[in-house]
PDB file of C-alpha atoms and ligand atoms in Angstrom:
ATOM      1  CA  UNK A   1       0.000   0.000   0.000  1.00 64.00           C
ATOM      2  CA  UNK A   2       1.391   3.673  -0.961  1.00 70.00           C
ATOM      3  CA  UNK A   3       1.520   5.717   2.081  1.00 71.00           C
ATOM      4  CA  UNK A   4      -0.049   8.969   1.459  1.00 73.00           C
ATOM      5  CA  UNK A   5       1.811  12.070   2.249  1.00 70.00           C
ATOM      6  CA  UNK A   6      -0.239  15.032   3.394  1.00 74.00           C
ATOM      7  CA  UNK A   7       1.350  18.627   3.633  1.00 67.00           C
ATOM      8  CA  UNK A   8       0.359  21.192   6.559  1.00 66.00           C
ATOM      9  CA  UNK A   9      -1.293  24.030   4.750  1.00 67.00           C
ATOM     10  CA  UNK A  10       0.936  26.978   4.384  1.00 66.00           C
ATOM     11  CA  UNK A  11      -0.585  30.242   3.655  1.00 71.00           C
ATOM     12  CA  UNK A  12       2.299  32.691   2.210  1.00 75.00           C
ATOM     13  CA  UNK A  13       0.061  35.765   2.690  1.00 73.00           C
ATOM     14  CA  UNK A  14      -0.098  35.009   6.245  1.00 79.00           C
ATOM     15  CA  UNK A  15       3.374  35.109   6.830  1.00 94.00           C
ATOM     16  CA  UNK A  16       4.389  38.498   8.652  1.00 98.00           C
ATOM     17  CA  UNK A  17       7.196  39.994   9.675  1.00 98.00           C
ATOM     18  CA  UNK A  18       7.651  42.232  13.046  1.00 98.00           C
ATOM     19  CA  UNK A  19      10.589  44.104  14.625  1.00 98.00           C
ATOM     20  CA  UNK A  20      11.671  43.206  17.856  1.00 99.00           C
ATOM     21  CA  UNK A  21      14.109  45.216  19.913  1.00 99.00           C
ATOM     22  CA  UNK A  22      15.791  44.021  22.423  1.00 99.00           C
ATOM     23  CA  UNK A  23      16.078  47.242  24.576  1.00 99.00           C
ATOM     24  CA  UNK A  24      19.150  48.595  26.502  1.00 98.00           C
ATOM     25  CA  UNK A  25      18.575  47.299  29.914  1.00 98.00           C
ATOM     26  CA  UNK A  26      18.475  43.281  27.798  1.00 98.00           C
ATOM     27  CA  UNK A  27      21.651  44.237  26.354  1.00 99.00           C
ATOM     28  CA  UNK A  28      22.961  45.046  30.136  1.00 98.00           C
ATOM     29  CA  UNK A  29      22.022  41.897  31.364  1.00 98.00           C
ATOM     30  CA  UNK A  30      22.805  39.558  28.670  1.00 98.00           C
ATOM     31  CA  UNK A  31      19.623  38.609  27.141  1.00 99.00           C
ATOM     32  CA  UNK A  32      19.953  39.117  23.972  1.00 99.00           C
ATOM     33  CA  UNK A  33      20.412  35.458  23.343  1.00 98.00           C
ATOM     34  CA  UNK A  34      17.552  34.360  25.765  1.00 99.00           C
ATOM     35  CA  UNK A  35      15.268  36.796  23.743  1.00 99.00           C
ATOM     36  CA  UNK A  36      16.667  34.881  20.549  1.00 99.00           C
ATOM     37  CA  UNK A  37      16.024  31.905  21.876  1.00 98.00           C
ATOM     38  CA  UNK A  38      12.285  32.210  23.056  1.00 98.00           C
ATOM     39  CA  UNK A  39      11.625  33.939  19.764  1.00 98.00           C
ATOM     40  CA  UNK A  40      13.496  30.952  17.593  1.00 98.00           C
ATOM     41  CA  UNK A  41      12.033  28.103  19.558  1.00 98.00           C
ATOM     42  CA  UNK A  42       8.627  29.430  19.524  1.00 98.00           C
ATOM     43  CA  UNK A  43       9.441  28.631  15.242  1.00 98.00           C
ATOM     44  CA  UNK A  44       9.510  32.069  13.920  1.00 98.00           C
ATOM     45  CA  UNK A  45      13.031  33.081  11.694  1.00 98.00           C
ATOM     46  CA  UNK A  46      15.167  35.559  12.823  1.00 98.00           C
ATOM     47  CA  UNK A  47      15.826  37.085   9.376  1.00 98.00           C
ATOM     48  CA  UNK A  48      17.554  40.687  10.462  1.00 98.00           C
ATOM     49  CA  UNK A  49      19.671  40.989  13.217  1.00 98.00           C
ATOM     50  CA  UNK A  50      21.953  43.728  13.944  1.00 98.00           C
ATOM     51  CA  UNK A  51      23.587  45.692  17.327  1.00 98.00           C
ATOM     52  CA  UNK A  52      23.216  49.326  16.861  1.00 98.00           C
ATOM     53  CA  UNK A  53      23.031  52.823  18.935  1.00 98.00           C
ATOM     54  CA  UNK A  54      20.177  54.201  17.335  1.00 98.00           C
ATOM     55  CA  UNK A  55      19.776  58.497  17.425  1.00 98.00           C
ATOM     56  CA  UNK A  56      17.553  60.373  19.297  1.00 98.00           C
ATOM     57  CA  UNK A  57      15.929  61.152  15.251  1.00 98.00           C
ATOM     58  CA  UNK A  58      15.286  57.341  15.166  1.00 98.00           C
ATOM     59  CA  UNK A  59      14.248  56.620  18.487  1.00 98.00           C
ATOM     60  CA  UNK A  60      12.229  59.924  18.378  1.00 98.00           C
ATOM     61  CA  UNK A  61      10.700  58.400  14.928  1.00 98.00           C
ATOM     62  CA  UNK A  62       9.721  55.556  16.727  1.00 98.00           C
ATOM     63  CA  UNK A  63       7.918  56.224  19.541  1.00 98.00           C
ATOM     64  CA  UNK A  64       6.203  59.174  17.635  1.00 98.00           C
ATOM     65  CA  UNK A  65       2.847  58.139  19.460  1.00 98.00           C
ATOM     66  CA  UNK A  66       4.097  58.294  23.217  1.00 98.00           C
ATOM     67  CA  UNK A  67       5.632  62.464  22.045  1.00 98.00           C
ATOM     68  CA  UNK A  68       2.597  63.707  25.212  1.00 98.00           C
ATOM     69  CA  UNK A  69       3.226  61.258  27.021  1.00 98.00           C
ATOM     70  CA  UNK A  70       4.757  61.950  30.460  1.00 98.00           C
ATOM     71  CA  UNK A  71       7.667  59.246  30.333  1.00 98.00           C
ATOM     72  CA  UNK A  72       8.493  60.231  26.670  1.00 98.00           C
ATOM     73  CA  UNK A  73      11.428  61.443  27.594  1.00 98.00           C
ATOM     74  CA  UNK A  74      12.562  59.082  30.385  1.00 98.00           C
ATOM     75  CA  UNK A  75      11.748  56.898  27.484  1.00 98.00           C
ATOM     76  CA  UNK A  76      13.816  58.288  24.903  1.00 98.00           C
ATOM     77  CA  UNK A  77      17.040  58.775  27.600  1.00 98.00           C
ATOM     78  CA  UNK A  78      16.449  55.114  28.517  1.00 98.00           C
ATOM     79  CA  UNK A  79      16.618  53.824  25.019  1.00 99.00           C
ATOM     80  CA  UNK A  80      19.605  56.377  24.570  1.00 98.00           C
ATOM     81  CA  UNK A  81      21.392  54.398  27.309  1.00 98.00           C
ATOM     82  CA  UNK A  82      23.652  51.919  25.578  1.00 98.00           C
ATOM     83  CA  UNK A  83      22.874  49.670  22.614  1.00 98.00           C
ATOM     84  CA  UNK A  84      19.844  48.067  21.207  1.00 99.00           C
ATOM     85  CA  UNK A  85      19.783  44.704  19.369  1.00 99.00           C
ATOM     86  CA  UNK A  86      17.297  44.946  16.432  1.00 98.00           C
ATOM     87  CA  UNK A  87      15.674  41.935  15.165  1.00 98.00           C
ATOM     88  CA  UNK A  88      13.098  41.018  12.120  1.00 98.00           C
ATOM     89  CA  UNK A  89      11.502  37.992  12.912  1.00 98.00           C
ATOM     90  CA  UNK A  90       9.003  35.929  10.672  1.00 98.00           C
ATOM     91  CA  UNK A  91       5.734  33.255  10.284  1.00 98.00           C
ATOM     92  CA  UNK A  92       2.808  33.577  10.379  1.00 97.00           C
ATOM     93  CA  UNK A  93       0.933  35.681  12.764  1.00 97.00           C
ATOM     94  CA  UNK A  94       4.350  36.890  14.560  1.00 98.00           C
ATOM     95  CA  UNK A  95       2.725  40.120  14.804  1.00 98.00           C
ATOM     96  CA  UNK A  96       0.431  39.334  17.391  1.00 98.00           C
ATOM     97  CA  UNK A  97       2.523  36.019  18.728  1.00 98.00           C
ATOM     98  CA  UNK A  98       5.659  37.898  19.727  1.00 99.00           C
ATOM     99  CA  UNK A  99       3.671  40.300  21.842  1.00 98.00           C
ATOM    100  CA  UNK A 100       2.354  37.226  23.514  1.00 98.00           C
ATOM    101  CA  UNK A 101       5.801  35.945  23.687  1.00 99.00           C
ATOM    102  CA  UNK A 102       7.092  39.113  25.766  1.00 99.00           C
ATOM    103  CA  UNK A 103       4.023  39.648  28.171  1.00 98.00           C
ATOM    104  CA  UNK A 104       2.219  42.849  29.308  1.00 98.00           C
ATOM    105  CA  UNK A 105       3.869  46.393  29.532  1.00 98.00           C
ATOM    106  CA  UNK A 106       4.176  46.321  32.911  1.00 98.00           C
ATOM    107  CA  UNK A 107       6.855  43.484  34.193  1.00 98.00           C
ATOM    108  CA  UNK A 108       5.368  43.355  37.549  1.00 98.00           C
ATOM    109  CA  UNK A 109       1.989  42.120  36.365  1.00 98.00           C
ATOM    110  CA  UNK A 110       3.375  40.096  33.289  1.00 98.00           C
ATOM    111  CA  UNK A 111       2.878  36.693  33.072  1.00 98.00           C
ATOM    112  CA  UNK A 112       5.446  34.461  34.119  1.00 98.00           C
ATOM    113  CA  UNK A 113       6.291  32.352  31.247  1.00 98.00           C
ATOM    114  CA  UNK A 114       6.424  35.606  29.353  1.00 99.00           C
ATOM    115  CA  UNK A 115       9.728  37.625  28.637  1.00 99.00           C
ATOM    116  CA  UNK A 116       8.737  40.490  30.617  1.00 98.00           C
ATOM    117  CA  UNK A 117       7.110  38.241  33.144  1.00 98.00           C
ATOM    118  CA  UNK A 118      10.101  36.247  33.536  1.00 98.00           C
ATOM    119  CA  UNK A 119      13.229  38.610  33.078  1.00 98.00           C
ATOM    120  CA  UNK A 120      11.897  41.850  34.402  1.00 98.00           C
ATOM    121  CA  UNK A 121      10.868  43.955  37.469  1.00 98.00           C
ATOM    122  CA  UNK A 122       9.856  46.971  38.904  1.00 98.00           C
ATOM    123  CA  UNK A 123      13.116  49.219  39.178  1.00 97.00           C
ATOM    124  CA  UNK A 124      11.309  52.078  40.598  1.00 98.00           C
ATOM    125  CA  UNK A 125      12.073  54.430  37.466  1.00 97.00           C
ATOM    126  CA  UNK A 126       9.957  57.032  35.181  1.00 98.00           C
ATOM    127  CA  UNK A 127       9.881  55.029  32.452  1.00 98.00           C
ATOM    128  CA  UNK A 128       9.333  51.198  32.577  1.00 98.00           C
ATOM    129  CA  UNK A 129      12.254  49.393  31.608  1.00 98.00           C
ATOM    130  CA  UNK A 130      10.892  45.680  30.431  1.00 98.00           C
ATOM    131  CA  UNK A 131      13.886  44.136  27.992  1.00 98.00           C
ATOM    132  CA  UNK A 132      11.779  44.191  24.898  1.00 99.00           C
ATOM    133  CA  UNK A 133       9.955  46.274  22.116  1.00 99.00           C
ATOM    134  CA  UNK A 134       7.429  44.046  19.800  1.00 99.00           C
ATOM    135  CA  UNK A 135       5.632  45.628  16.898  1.00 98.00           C
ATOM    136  CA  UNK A 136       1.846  45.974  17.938  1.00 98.00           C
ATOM    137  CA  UNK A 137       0.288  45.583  13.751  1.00 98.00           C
ATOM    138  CA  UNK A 138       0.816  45.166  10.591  1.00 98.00           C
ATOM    139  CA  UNK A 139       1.020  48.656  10.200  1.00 98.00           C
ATOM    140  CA  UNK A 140       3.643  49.674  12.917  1.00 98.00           C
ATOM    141  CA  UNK A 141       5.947  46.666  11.830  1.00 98.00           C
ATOM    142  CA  UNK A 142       6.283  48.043   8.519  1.00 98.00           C
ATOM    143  CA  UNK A 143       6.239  51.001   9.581  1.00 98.00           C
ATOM    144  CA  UNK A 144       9.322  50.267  12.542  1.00 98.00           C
ATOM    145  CA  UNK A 145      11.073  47.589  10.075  1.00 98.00           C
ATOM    146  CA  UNK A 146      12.035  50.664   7.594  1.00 98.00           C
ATOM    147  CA  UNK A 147      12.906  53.185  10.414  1.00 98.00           C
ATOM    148  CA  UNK A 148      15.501  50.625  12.134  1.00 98.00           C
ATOM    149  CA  UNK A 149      16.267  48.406   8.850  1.00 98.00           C
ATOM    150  CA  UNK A 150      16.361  51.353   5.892  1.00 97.00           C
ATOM    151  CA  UNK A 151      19.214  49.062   4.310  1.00 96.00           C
ATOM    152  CA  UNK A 152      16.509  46.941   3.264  1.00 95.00           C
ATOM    153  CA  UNK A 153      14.175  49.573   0.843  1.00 85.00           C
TER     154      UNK A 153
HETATM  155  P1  LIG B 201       4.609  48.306  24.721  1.00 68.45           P
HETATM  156  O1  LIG B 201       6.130  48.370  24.740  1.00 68.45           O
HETATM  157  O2  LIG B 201       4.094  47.192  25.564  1.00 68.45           O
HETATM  158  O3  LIG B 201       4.045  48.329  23.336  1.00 68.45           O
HETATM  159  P2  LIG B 201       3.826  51.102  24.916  1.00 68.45           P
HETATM  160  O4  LIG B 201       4.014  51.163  23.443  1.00 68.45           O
HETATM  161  O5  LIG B 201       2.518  51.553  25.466  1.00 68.45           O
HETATM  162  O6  LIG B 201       4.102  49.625  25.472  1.00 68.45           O
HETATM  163  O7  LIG B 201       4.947  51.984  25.629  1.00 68.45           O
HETATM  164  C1  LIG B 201       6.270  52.013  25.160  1.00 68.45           C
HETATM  165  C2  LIG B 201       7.212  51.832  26.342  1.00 68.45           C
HETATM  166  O8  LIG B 201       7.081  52.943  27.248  1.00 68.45           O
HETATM  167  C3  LIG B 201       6.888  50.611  27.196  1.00 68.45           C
HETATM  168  O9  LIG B 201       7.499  49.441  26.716  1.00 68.45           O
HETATM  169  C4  LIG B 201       7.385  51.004  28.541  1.00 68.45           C
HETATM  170  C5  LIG B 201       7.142  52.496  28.598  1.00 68.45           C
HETATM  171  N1  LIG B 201       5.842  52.815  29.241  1.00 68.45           N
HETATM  172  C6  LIG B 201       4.596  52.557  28.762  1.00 68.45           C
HETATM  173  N2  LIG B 201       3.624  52.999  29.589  1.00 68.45           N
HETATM  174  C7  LIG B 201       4.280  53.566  30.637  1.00 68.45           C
HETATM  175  C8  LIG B 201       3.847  54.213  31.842  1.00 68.45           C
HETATM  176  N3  LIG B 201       2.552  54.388  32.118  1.00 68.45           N
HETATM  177  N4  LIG B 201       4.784  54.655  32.706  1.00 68.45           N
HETATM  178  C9  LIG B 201       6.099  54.497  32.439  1.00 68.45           C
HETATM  179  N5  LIG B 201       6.580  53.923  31.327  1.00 68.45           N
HETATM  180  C10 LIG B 201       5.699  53.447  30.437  1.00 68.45           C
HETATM  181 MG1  LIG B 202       4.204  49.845  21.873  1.00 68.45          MG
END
C-alpha cells in the first residue's frame, strides 16, 4: 500500500514579519540570546539581526505616538542608554505572537512564562524598563522595520 503524504497548509500571505528590539537594559544583562532563543524556539526566523546605537531622530521616529506622554522622555534617555539589538523575525501571525511571547507592559503584572514576566521587574524608574519592544500591527511593523532596517528599501 502507498503511504499517502499530506502537507500542513501553508498560507504565504499570512506570513508576517515584526521588529523586535531588544532594549538597553536586555543588552545590560545579557539577554539578547535568551530573547533569541524564546523567539526561535517558539518557530519564527530571525531574518535581520543587527547591534546598533540608534539616534535620538530614530528613536524619536519611533515612539512618535508616546511624544505627550509623560515618560516620553525618560523613554527616549532610557533607550539612549547603551545599545539596542534589532531583530526582524518571521511566520505567520508573529505580529500578534511575539507580543504574547514578551508579556504585558508592565513586568510586575506580566505573566510568568512571558519575557517580561520572567526577566523583568519593577526598578522604581519614570519610564518602565521591560527588555523588549514588539511591533503591535501590521502597520507599525512596517512602519518600525524601515525606520531601524532602511538598508533593506
Ligand atoms: P509596549 O512596549 O508594551 O508596546 P507602549 O508602546 O505603550 O508599550 O509603551 C512604550 C514603552 O514605554 C513601554 O514598553 C514602557 C514604557 N511605558 C509605557 N507605559 C508607561 C507608563 N505608564 N509609565 C512608564 N513607562 C511606560
Ligand atoms: Mg508599543
Amino acid at each position: 500500500m502507498r503511504a499517502r503524504i499530506r502537507l500542513l497548509p501553508v498560507n504565504p500571505e499570512k506570513i508576517e514579519r515584526t521588529l523586535i528590539l531588544v532594549k538597553p537594559d536586555g543588552v545590560r544583562r545579557s539577554l539578547i540570546g535568551e530573547v533569541i532563543s524564546r523567539v526561535e524556539s517558539k518557530g519564527y526566523k530571525v531574518v535581520g539581526l543587527k547591534m546598533m546605537e540608534p539616534t535620538r531622530e530614530i528613536l524619536a521616529k519611533h515612539y512618535e505616538e508616546h511624544v505627550d506622554k509623560p515618560f516620553y522622555e525618560p523613554l527616549l534617555e532610557f533607550m539612549l542608554s547603551g545599545p539596542i539589538v534589532a531583530i526582524i523575525a518571521e511566520g505567520n501571525r508573529v505580529i500578534e505572537g511575539f507580543r504574547k511571547l514578551a508579556g504585558a507592559t508592565d513586568p510586575t503584572t506580566a505573566e510568568p512564562g512571558t519575557i517580561r514576566g520572567d526577566l523583568a521587574r519593577d526598578q522604581g524608574t519614570k519610564v518602565v524598563q521591560n527588555i523588549v519592544h514588539g511591533s503591535d500591527s501590521t502597520q507599525s511593523a512596517l512602519r518600525e522595520i524601515e525606520i531601524f532596517f532602511p538598508e533593506l528599501n
